[in-house]
CSV table of C-alpha atoms and ligand atoms in Angstrom, one decimal:
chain,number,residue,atom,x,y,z
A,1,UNK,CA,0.0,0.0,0.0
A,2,UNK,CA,1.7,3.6,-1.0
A,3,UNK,CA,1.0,6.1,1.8
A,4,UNK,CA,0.6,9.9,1.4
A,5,UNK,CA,1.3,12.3,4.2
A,6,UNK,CA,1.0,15.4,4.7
A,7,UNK,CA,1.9,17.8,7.7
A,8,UNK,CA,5.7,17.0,8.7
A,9,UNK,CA,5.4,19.2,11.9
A,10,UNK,CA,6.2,18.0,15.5
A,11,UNK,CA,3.9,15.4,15.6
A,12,UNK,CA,4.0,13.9,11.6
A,13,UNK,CA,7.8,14.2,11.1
A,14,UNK,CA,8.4,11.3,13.3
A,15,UNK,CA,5.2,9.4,12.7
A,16,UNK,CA,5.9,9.5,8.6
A,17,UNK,CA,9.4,8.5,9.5
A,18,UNK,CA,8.4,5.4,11.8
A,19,UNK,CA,6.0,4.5,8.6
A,20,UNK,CA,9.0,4.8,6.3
A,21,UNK,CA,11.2,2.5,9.1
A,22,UNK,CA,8.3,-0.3,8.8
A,23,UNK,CA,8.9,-0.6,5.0
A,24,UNK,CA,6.0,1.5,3.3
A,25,UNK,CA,6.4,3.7,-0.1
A,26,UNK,CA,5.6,6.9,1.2
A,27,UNK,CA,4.8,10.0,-0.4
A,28,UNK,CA,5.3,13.4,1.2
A,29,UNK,CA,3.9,16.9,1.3
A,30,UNK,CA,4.6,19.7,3.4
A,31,UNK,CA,4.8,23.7,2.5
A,32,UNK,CA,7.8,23.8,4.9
A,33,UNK,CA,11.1,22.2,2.8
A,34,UNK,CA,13.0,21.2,5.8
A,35,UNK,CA,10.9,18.4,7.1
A,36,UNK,CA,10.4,17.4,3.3
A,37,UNK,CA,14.0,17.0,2.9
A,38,UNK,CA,14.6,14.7,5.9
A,39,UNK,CA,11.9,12.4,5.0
A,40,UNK,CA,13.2,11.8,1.3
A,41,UNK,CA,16.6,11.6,3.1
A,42,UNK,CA,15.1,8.6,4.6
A,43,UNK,CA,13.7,7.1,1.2
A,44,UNK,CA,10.6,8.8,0.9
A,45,UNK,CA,9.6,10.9,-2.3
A,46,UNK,CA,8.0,14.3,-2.4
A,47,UNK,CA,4.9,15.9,-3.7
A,48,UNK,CA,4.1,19.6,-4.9
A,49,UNK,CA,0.3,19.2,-3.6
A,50,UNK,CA,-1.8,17.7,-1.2
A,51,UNK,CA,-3.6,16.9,-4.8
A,52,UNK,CA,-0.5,15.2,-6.1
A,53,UNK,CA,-0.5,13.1,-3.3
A,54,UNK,CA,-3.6,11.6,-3.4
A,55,UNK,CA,-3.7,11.2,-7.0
A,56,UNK,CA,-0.5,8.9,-6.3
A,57,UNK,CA,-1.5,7.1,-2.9
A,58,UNK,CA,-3.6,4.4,-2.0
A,59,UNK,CA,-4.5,5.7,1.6
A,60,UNK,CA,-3.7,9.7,2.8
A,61,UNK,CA,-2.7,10.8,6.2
A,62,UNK,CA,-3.2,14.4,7.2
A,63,UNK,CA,-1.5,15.5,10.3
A,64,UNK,CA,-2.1,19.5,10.7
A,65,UNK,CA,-2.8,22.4,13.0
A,66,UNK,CA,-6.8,22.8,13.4
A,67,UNK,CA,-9.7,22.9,11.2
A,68,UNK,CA,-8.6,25.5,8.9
A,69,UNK,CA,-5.8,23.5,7.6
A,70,UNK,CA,-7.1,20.5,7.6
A,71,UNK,CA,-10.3,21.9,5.3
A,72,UNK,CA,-7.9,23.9,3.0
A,73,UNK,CA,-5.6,20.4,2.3
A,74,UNK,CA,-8.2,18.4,2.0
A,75,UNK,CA,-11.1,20.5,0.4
A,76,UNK,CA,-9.7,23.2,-1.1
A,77,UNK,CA,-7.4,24.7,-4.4
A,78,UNK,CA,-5.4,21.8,-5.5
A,79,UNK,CA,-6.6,19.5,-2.0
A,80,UNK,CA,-6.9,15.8,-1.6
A,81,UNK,CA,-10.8,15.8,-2.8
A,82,UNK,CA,-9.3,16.7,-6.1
A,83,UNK,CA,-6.8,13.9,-6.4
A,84,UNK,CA,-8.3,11.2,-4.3
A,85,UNK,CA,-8.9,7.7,-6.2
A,86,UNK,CA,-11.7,5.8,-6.1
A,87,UNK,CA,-11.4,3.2,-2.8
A,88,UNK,CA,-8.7,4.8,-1.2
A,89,UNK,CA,-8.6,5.8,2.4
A,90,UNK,CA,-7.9,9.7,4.0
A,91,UNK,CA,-7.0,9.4,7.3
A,92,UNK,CA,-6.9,12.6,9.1
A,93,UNK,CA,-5.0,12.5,12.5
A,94,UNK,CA,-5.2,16.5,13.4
A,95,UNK,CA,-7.3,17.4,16.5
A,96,UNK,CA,-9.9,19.2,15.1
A,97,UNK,CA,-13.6,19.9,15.6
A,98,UNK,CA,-15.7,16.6,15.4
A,99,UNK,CA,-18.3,18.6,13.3
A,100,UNK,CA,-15.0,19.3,10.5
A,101,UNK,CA,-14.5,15.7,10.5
A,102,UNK,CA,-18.2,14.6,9.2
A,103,UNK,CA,-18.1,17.5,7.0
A,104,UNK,CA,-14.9,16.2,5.5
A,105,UNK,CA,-15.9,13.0,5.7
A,106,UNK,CA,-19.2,13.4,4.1
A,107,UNK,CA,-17.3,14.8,1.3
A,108,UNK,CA,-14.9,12.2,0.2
A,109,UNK,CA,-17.4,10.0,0.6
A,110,UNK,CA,-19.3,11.3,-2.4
A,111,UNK,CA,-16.0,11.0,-4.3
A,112,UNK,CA,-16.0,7.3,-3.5
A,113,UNK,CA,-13.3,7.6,-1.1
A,114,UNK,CA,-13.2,6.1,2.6
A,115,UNK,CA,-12.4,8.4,5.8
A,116,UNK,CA,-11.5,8.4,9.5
A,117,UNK,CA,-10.4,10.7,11.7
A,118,UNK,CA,-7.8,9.3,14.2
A,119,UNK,CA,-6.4,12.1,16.5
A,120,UNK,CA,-3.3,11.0,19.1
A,121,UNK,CA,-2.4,11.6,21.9
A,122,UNK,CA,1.5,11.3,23.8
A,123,UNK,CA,3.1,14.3,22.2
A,124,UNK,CA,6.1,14.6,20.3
A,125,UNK,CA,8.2,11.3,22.7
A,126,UNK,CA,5.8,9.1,21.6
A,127,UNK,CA,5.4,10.2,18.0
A,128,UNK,CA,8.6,9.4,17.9
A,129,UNK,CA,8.9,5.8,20.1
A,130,UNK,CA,5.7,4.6,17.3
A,131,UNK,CA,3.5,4.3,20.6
A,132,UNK,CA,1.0,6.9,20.7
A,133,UNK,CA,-2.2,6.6,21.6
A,134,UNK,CA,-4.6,6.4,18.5
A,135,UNK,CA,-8.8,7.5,19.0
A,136,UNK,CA,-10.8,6.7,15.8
A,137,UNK,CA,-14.2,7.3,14.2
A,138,UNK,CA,-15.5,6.0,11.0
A,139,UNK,CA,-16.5,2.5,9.8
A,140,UNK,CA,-15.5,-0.6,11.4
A,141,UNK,CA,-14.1,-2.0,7.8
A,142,UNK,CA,-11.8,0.7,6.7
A,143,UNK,CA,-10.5,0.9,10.7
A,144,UNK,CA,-9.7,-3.1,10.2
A,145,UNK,CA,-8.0,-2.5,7.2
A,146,UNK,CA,-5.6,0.8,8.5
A,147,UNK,CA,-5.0,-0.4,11.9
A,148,UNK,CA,-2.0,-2.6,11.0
A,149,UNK,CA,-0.7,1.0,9.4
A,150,UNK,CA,-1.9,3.2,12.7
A,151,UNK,CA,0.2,0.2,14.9
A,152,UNK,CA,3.3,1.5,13.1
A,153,UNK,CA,3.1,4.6,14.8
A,154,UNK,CA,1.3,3.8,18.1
A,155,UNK,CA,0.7,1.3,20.6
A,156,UNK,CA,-2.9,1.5,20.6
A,157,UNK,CA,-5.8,1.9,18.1
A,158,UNK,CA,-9.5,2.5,19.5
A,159,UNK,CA,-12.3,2.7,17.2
A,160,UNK,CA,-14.7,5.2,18.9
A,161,UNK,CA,-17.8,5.4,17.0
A,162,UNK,CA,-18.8,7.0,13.4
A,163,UNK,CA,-16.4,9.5,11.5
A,164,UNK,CA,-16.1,12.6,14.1
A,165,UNK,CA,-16.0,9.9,17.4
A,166,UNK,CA,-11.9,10.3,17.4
A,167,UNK,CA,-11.9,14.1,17.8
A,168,UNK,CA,-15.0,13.6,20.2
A,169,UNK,CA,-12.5,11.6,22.9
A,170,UNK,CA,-9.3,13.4,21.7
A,171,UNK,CA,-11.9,16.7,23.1
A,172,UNK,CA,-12.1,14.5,26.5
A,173,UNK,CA,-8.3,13.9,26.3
A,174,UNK,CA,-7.3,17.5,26.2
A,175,UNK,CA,-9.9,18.4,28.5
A,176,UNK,CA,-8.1,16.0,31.3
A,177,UNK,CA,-4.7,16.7,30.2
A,178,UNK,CA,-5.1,20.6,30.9
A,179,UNK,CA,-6.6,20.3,33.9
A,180,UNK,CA,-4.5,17.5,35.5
A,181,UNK,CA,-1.1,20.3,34.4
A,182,UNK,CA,-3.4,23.0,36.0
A,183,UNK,CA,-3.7,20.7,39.3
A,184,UNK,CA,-0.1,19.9,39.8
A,185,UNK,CA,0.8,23.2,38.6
A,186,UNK,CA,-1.2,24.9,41.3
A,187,UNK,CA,0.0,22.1,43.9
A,188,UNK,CA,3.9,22.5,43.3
A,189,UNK,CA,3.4,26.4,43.8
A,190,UNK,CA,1.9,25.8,46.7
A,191,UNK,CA,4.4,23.2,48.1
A,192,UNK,CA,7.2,25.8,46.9
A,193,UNK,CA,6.1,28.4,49.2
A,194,UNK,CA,5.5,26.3,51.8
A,195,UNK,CA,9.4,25.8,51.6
A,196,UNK,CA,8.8,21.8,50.7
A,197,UNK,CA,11.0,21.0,47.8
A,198,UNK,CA,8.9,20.0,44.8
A,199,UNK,CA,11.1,17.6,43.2
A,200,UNK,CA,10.6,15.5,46.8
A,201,UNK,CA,7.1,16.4,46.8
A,202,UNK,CA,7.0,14.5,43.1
A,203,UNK,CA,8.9,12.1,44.1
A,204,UNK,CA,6.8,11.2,47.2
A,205,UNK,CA,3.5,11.3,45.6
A,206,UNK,CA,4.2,10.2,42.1
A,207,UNK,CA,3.4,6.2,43.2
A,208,UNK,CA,-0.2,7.3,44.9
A,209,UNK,CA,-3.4,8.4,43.6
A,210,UNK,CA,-2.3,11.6,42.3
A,211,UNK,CA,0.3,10.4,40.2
A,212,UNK,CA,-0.3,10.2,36.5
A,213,UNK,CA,1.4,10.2,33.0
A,214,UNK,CA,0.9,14.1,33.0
A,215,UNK,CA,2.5,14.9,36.2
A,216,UNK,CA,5.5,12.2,35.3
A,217,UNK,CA,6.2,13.8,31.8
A,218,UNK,CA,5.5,17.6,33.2
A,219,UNK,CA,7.5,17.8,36.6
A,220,UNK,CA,10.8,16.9,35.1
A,221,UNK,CA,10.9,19.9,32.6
A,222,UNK,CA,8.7,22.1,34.8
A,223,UNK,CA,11.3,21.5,37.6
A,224,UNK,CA,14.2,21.7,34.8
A,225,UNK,CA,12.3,25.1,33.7
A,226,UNK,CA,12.2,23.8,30.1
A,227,UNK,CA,9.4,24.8,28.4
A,228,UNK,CA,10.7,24.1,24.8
A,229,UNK,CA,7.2,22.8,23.1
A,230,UNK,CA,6.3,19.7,23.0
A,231,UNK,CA,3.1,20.8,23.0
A,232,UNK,CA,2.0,25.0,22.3
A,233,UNK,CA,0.0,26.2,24.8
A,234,UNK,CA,-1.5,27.9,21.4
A,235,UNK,CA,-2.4,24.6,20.3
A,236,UNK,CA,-4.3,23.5,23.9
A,237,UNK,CA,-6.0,26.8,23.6
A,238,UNK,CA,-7.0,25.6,20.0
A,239,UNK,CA,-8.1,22.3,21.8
A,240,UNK,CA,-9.9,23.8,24.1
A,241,UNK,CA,-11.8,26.3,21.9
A,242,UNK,CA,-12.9,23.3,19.9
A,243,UNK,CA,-14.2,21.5,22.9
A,244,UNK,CA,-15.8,24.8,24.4
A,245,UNK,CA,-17.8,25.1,21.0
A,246,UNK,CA,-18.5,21.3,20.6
A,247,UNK,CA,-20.1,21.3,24.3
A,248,UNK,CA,-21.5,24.2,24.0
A,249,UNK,CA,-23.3,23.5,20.7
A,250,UNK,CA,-25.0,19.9,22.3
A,251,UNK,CA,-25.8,21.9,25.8
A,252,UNK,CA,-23.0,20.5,27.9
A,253,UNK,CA,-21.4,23.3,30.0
A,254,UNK,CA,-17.7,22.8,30.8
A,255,UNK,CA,-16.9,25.3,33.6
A,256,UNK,CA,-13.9,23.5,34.6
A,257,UNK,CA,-12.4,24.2,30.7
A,258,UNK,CA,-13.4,27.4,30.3
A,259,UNK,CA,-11.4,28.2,33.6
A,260,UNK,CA,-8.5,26.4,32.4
A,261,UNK,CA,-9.1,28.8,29.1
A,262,UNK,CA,-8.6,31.7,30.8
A,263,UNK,CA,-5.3,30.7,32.3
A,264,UNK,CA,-3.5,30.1,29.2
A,265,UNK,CA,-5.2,33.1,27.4
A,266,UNK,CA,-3.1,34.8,30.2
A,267,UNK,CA,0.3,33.4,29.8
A,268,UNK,CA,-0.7,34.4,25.8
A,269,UNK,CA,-1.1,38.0,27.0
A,270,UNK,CA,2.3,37.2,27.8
A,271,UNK,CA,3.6,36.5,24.8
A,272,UNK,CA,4.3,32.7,26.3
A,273,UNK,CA,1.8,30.5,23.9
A,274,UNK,CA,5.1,29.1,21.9
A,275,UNK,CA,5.5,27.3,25.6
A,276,UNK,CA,4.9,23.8,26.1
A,277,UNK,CA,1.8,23.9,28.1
A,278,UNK,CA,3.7,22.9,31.1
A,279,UNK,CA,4.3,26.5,30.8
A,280,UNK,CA,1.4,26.9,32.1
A,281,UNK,CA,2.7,26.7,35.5
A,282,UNK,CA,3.8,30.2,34.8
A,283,UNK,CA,0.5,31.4,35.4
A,284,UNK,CA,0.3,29.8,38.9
A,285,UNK,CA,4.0,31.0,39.9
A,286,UNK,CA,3.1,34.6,39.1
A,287,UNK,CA,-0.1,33.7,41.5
A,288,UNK,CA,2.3,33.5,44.6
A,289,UNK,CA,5.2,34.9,43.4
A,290,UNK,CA,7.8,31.8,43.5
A,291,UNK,CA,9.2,29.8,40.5
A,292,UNK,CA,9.0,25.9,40.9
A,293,UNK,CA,12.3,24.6,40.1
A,294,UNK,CA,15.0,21.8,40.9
A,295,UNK,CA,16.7,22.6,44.1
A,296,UNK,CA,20.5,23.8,43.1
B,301,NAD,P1,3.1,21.6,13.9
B,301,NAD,O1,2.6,23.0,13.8
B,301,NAD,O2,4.4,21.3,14.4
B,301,NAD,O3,2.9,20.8,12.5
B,301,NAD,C1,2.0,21.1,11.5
B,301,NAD,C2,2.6,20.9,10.1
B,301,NAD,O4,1.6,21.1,9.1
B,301,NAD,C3,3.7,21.9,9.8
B,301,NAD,O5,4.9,21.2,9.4
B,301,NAD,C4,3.1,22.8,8.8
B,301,NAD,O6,4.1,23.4,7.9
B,301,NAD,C5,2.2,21.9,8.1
B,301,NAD,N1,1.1,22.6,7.3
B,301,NAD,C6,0.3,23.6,7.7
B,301,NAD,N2,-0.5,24.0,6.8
B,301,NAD,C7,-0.2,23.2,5.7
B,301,NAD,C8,-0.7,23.1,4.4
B,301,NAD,N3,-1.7,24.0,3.9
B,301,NAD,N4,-0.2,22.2,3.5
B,301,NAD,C9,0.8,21.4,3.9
B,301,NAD,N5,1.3,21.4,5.2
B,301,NAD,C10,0.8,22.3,6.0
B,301,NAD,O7,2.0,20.8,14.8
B,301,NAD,P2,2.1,19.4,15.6
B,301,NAD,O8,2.6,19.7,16.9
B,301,NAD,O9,2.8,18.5,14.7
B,301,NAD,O10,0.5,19.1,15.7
B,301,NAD,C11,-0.2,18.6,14.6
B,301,NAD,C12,-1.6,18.1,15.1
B,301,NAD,O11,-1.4,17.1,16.1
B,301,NAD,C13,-2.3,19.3,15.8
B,301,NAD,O12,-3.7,19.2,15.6
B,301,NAD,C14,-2.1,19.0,17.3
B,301,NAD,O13,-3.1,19.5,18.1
B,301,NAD,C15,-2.0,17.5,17.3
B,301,NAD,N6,-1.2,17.0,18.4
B,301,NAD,C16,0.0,17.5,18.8
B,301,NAD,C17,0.7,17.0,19.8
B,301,NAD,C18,2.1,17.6,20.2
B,301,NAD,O14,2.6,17.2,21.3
B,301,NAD,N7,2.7,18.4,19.4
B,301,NAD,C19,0.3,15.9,20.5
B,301,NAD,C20,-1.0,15.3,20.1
B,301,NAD,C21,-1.7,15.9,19.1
């Protein structure tokens, strides 16, 4: 099977290259050259348009900012819609509003061409390792037939529901992600002017109920005051928007998120939404006044 992808960024860079390392002919397509360059380095070719590459590719991964993007590659001026052959399969992997996805979806479909959308989750480490965690809507059939590609590049692939199901739970991810951050964030502050060292305080309290994969892949560069992205806090506040609107649209209010909202909206004021979002920390530190970090 030939595989298109498009969107070499943090996230696809890696996961194109682990799809390369498995043995697949891949096809590339970014409007950046760099990342381009590195993947034909690594055997892949290159492609002018998202169009070229799905005239050329039996199945099409997108993996882009937000909406926008994802509806300009895929539906607009020289897009995938124009190119796509009849029986192949788009998979988008962007974390973008459910309601994009069906649209998209519905799309293709009238062109005689398959979708799902299949957000991740595990950041840039994983993307890397192959082992993120894969959420997916669309039909049963064309998930059984991709999932042997999505294992390539994580360690688990969940079929959700229909096409729009996978941003519906990546919604749910980033909803616990950025307020589990929030939580330690506003815990280690605390701890810190207390006096308590926060590197014993995550050390003591790692192993209990509070512990999680957040707080184990946060503390270390929060305590190490690296906030080198990772993952933008402009791109949680793009995650967030998307899940405001979504709950807001079915009547589900999400105080809890909109509060988180605010806090990076702040740290954006700031000029800090390049951060990783355990930048957000930032926000709590200039709360109280102290800075969490590694005892010298
Ligand atoms: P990124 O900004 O690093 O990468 C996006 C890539 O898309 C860039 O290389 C950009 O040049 C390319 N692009 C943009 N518009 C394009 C166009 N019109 N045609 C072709 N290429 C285009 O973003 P990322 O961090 O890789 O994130 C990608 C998606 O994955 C986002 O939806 C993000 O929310 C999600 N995500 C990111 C992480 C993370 O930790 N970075 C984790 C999970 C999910």
């Amino acid at each position: 099977m030939k595989i298109g992808f498009i969107g070499l960024g943090i996230m696809g860079k890696p996961m194109a290259k682990n799809l390369r390392a498995a043995g697949y002919e891949l096809l590339v397509h970014d409007i950046v050259a760099g990342p381009v360059d590195e993947l034909v380095a690594a055997g892949a070719a290159k492609a002018d348009s998202a169009r070229e590459v799905a005239e050329q590719s039996d199945c099409v991964i997108t993996m882009l900012p937000n909406s926008p993007e994802v509806e300009e590659v895929i539906l607009g001026e020289n897009g995938v819609l124009e190119g796509v052959r009849d029986g192949s399969i788009v998979v988008d992997m962007s974390s973008i509003a459910p309601l994009v996805s069906q649209r998209v979806g519905e799309k293709l479909k009238a062109k005689g061409a398959e979708f799902l959308d299949a957000p991740v989750s595990g950041g840039e480490p994983k993307a890397v390792d192959g082992t993120l965690a894969i959420m997916v809507g669309g039909d049963e059939a064309v998930f059984n037939k991709l999932e042997p590609i999505l294992l390539k590049m994580g360690a688990s692939a969940v079929l959700c529901g229909e096409i729009g199901s996978g941003n519906v739970t990546k919604l749910a991810n980033q909803i616990v992600v950025a307020l589990n951050i929030s939580a330690v964030s506003e815990a280690m502050v605390l701890a810190t002017k207390a006096g308590v060292d926060p590197e014993k305080v995550f050390n003591a309290i790692k192993g209990g109920l509070a512990g999680s994969t957040v707080m184990n892949a946060k503390m270390p560069m929060i305590l190490d005051r690296n906030f080198n992205p990772g993952f933008r806090i402009e791109l949680h506040i793009k995650d967030l928007q998307n899940a405001l609107d979504t709950a807001h649209e079915i009547g589900v209010p999400v105080p809890l998120t909109g509060e988180v909202m605010e806090f990076m909206q702040a740290l954006k004021v700031q000029g800090k939404e390049k951060n990783d979002h355990g930048g957000l920390v930032q926000f709590f530190e200039g709360l109280a006044g102290v800075e969490v970090h590694r005892k010298a």
